[in-house]
Coordinates of C-alpha atoms in Angstrom, one line a residue:
M1 CA 15.1 4.9 16.2
A2 CA 15.8 9.0 16.4
R3 CA 16.0 11.4 13.7
I4 CA 19.5 12.9 13.6
F5 CA 19.9 17.2 12.9
T6 CA 23.7 18.1 13.0
T7 CA 24.5 21.4 13.7
I8 CA 27.5 23.1 13.2
C9 CA 27.3 25.8 16.1
N10 CA 30.3 28.6 16.4
K11 CA 29.4 29.8 20.1
S12 CA 30.2 33.0 21.2
D13 CA 33.5 33.7 23.9
H14 CA 30.6 34.2 26.6
L15 CA 28.4 31.3 26.4
I16 CA 31.6 29.3 26.1
A17 CA 32.6 30.9 29.0
M18 CA 29.7 30.2 31.0
T19 CA 29.9 26.3 29.9
Q20 CA 33.1 25.7 31.4
M21 CA 32.2 27.4 34.6
R22 CA 29.7 25.9 35.0
S23 CA 30.2 22.1 34.0
F24 CA 32.1 21.3 36.3
L25 CA 30.0 22.4 39.5
V26 CA 27.3 21.4 38.3
R27 CA 28.5 17.5 37.8
I28 CA 30.1 18.3 41.7
K29 CA 27.0 18.5 43.1
S30 CA 25.8 15.5 40.9
F31 CA 27.6 13.4 42.1
V32 CA 27.1 14.3 45.5
K33 CA 23.9 13.6 45.4
E34 CA 24.5 10.1 44.4
G35 CA 27.4 8.8 46.3
G36 CA 28.2 11.8 48.8
F37 CA 31.2 13.5 49.9
D38 CA 34.1 11.2 50.6
R39 CA 36.0 11.0 47.4
N40 CA 37.7 7.6 48.8
V41 CA 33.9 6.0 48.9
N42 CA 32.9 8.3 45.8
T43 CA 34.6 6.9 42.9
K44 CA 32.8 9.3 40.3
L45 CA 33.8 12.0 42.0
D46 CA 37.0 11.6 42.8
A47 CA 37.4 10.9 39.0
L48 CA 36.2 14.4 38.1
R49 CA 38.6 15.9 40.7
K50 CA 41.0 14.2 38.5
Q51 CA 39.6 15.5 35.2
Y52 CA 39.6 19.2 36.7
K53 CA 43.4 19.0 37.5
A54 CA 44.4 17.4 34.4
D55 CA 42.4 20.4 32.3
S56 CA 44.6 23.2 34.5
L57 CA 42.0 24.4 36.1
P58 CA 43.1 25.6 39.5
I59 CA 42.1 22.6 42.4
E60 CA 41.3 24.9 45.2
T61 CA 38.2 25.9 43.3
F62 CA 37.0 22.5 42.9
D63 CA 37.3 22.0 46.7
A64 CA 36.3 25.0 48.1
H65 CA 33.2 24.2 46.1
L66 CA 33.1 21.2 47.3
L67 CA 33.3 22.3 50.7
K68 CA 30.5 24.7 50.2
L69 CA 28.1 22.1 49.2
K70 CA 28.9 20.3 52.1
N71 CA 28.5 23.2 54.9
N72 CA 26.5 25.4 53.2
P73 CA 23.7 23.9 50.5
D74 CA 21.7 26.5 48.4
V75 CA 18.9 27.4 46.8
V76 CA 18.5 27.8 42.8
V77 CA 16.1 30.4 41.9
S78 CA 15.3 31.2 38.2
Y79 CA 14.4 34.9 36.4
N80 CA 13.4 35.4 33.2
F81 CA 14.4 38.0 31.3
I82 CA 13.6 40.2 28.4
G83 CA 15.8 42.4 26.0
P84 CA 16.9 43.7 22.7
N85 CA 14.7 42.7 19.6
N86 CA 12.9 40.5 21.9
S87 CA 15.7 38.1 23.6
L88 CA 14.5 36.1 26.0
F89 CA 17.2 35.0 29.6
I90 CA 16.0 32.2 31.7
V91 CA 18.8 32.7 34.2
E92 CA 19.0 30.0 37.2
F93 CA 20.9 32.1 40.4
E94 CA 22.3 29.7 43.2
A95 CA 22.7 31.7 47.1
E96 CA 22.6 30.5 50.8
N97 CA 18.7 32.9 51.0
K98 CA 16.4 34.2 47.9
S99 CA 16.7 37.5 49.5
R100 CA 20.2 37.7 48.0
I101 CA 19.5 36.4 45.2
Q102 CA 16.7 39.4 44.8
R103 CA 19.0 41.6 46.1
D104 CA 21.3 40.7 43.0
V105 CA 19.1 40.6 40.1
N106 CA 17.7 44.3 41.5
K107 CA 21.0 45.8 41.3
H108 CA 21.6 44.3 37.4
L109 CA 19.0 45.5 36.5
K110 CA 19.9 49.3 37.3
K111 CA 23.2 48.1 35.5
L112 CA 21.4 47.2 32.6
P113 CA 18.6 49.4 31.5
D114 CA 17.4 47.7 28.0
F115 CA 16.6 44.2 30.2
R116 CA 13.6 43.8 31.8
L117 CA 12.0 41.2 34.2
T118 CA 9.3 38.7 32.8
S119 CA 6.7 36.0 33.2
N120 CA 7.5 32.4 33.0
L121 CA 9.0 31.5 29.4
T122 CA 9.8 27.7 30.2
E123 CA 6.1 26.6 28.8
T124 CA 5.6 29.5 26.1
H125 CA 9.4 29.4 24.5
F126 CA 11.8 26.9 26.3
E127 CA 11.3 23.2 26.0
E128 CA 14.0 21.4 28.8
K129 CA 16.4 19.0 27.1
G130 CA 18.9 16.4 28.0
V131 CA 22.5 18.1 27.0
I132 CA 25.5 15.8 27.0
V133 CA 28.8 17.8 25.9
I134 CA 31.8 15.6 25.0
K135 CA 35.9 16.4 24.0
A136 CA 36.1 16.0 20.8
K137 CA 39.0 12.8 22.2
T138 CA 38.1 10.1 23.3
K139 CA 40.1 8.9 27.1
E140 CA 42.4 7.5 24.2
S141 CA 42.9 11.1 22.8
V142 CA 41.4 9.0 19.2
P143 CA 40.1 12.3 17.1
L144 CA 36.6 11.9 16.4
K145 CA 34.5 13.2 13.5
L146 CA 31.3 13.5 12.9
E147 CA 30.1 11.0 10.9
Q148 CA 30.8 8.5 14.2
L149 CA 28.7 10.8 16.5
E150 CA 26.0 10.8 14.0
E151 CA 25.8 7.2 14.2
V152 CA 26.1 6.9 18.1
G153 CA 23.6 9.4 18.2
I154 CA 21.2 7.6 16.1
E155 CA 22.1 4.1 18.4
L156 CA 21.3 6.0 21.9
E157 CA 18.0 7.7 20.7
C158 CA 19.5 10.7 21.2
E159 CA 17.5 13.7 18.9
D160 CA 20.1 16.0 17.2
V161 CA 23.9 16.1 17.0
Q162 CA 26.0 19.7 17.3
I163 CA 29.7 20.1 16.9
I164 CA 30.4 23.2 19.0
T165 CA 33.3 25.1 17.6
G166 CA 35.8 27.2 19.6
D167 CA 38.8 29.8 18.5
H168 CA 41.2 26.8 18.3
P169 CA 40.4 23.1 17.3
N170 CA 41.4 21.9 20.6
D171 CA 38.5 23.8 21.9
S172 CA 36.3 21.8 19.8
S173 CA 33.7 19.5 21.2
F174 CA 30.5 18.1 20.5
E175 CA 26.8 18.1 22.3
L176 CA 24.3 15.2 21.9
I177 CA 20.9 16.3 22.8
C178 CA 18.6 14.1 23.2
A179 CA 15.3 13.6 25.8
K180 CA 16.1 15.2 29.8
A181 CA 14.7 11.6 31.3
H182 CA 17.8 9.7 29.1
V183 CA 20.0 12.4 30.2
N184 CA 21.9 10.0 33.2
K185 CA 21.6 6.7 31.0
I186 CA 23.1 8.5 27.8
E187 CA 26.1 10.2 29.9
T188 CA 26.9 6.8 31.6
E189 CA 26.8 5.0 28.3
L190 CA 29.1 7.3 26.9
D191 CA 31.7 6.8 29.9
K192 CA 31.5 3.8 29.2
R193 CA 32.1 3.6 25.7
G194 CA 35.2 5.9 25.9
Y195 CA 34.1 8.9 25.5
Q196 CA 35.4 12.5 28.0
V197 CA 32.0 14.1 29.4
I198 CA 32.4 17.1 30.3
S199 CA 29.2 17.8 31.2
A200 CA 25.5 16.2 31.3
E201 CA 22.3 18.3 32.3
V202 CA 19.2 19.4 31.6
Q203 CA 18.9 23.1 30.2
A204 CA 16.3 24.8 28.6
R205 CA 15.9 25.2 24.8
P206 CA 14.6 27.3 22.6
F207 CA 11.5 26.6 20.1
E208 CA 12.8 29.4 18.4
R209 CA 16.1 31.5 17.8
I210 CA 16.2 35.0 16.8
S211 CA 19.0 36.9 15.1
M212 CA 20.1 40.4 16.6
T213 CA 21.5 43.1 15.6
E214 CA 24.8 44.3 16.1
N215 CA 24.1 47.0 18.3
D216 CA 21.9 44.7 19.8
S217 CA 24.0 42.2 20.1
Q218 CA 26.7 44.4 22.4
K219 CA 23.9 44.9 24.8
V220 CA 23.7 41.3 25.1
D221 CA 27.5 40.9 25.6
L222 CA 27.0 43.6 28.4
F223 CA 24.2 41.3 30.3
Y224 CA 26.4 38.2 29.9
K225 CA 29.5 40.4 31.1
E226 CA 27.2 41.9 33.9
L227 CA 26.1 38.4 35.1
R228 CA 29.2 37.0 34.6
E229 CA 31.0 38.5 37.5
N230 CA 28.3 37.4 40.4
E231 CA 29.2 33.9 41.8
S232 CA 25.4 33.3 42.0
V233 CA 24.7 33.0 38.5
K234 CA 24.5 29.1 38.0
S235 CA 23.8 28.9 34.4
I236 CA 21.8 31.1 31.7
F237 CA 19.6 30.4 29.0
D238 CA 18.6 32.0 25.8
N239 CA 16.7 31.9 22.3
I240 CA 19.8 33.9 20.4
E241 CA 20.8 32.7 17.0
Y242 CA 25.0 32.5 17.4
S243 CA 26.3 32.2 13.5

């Protein structure tokens, strides 16, 4: 039985925004791969669209992304950056071709003098983990407590349970960390038990996190702001300690 290490996280605004931006897009692609583009047949995709709308997100964005996946499948390329105080970033870009991604990377580097490309970080500084994010209420709107999720995490052989606190109580959610091979199985089980799964994916998690000075944190904020304006950015992983 896995041991659970519970962490309370206050993630910065840019990380919360990045998570919200990519969570639905990741699941769209996953459900399409599993059951196709037809929502009349693919019930998971249809339910996801309804959830997207219920969360007051623009349904036009959902439909446009679905159409883009169908007509112009993209390539995914990862780049590794090193920033102030040896902060490390793995950035996944998704676009129609590698040439466009390379042009985007060069453009970003010109605007970010404190950052440069570095070699592969996945093997030396990061490890791939399954990360399932669920809402702090069940499908029946019953609030969840940390103790409940700890028990669920142990039962499903998760390695870690984290509370993610937002600016408002309603923004809170839970992360369950597991072996990457188990992420789909655990997502399915959580859904069956009535939990609201926001996202379920494999992410790069650092072996160790580092603290940042206020000045360095401002530089990192600029890095995230610059990349968030690029619609080709699929996800960003870093080794920074957020308090």
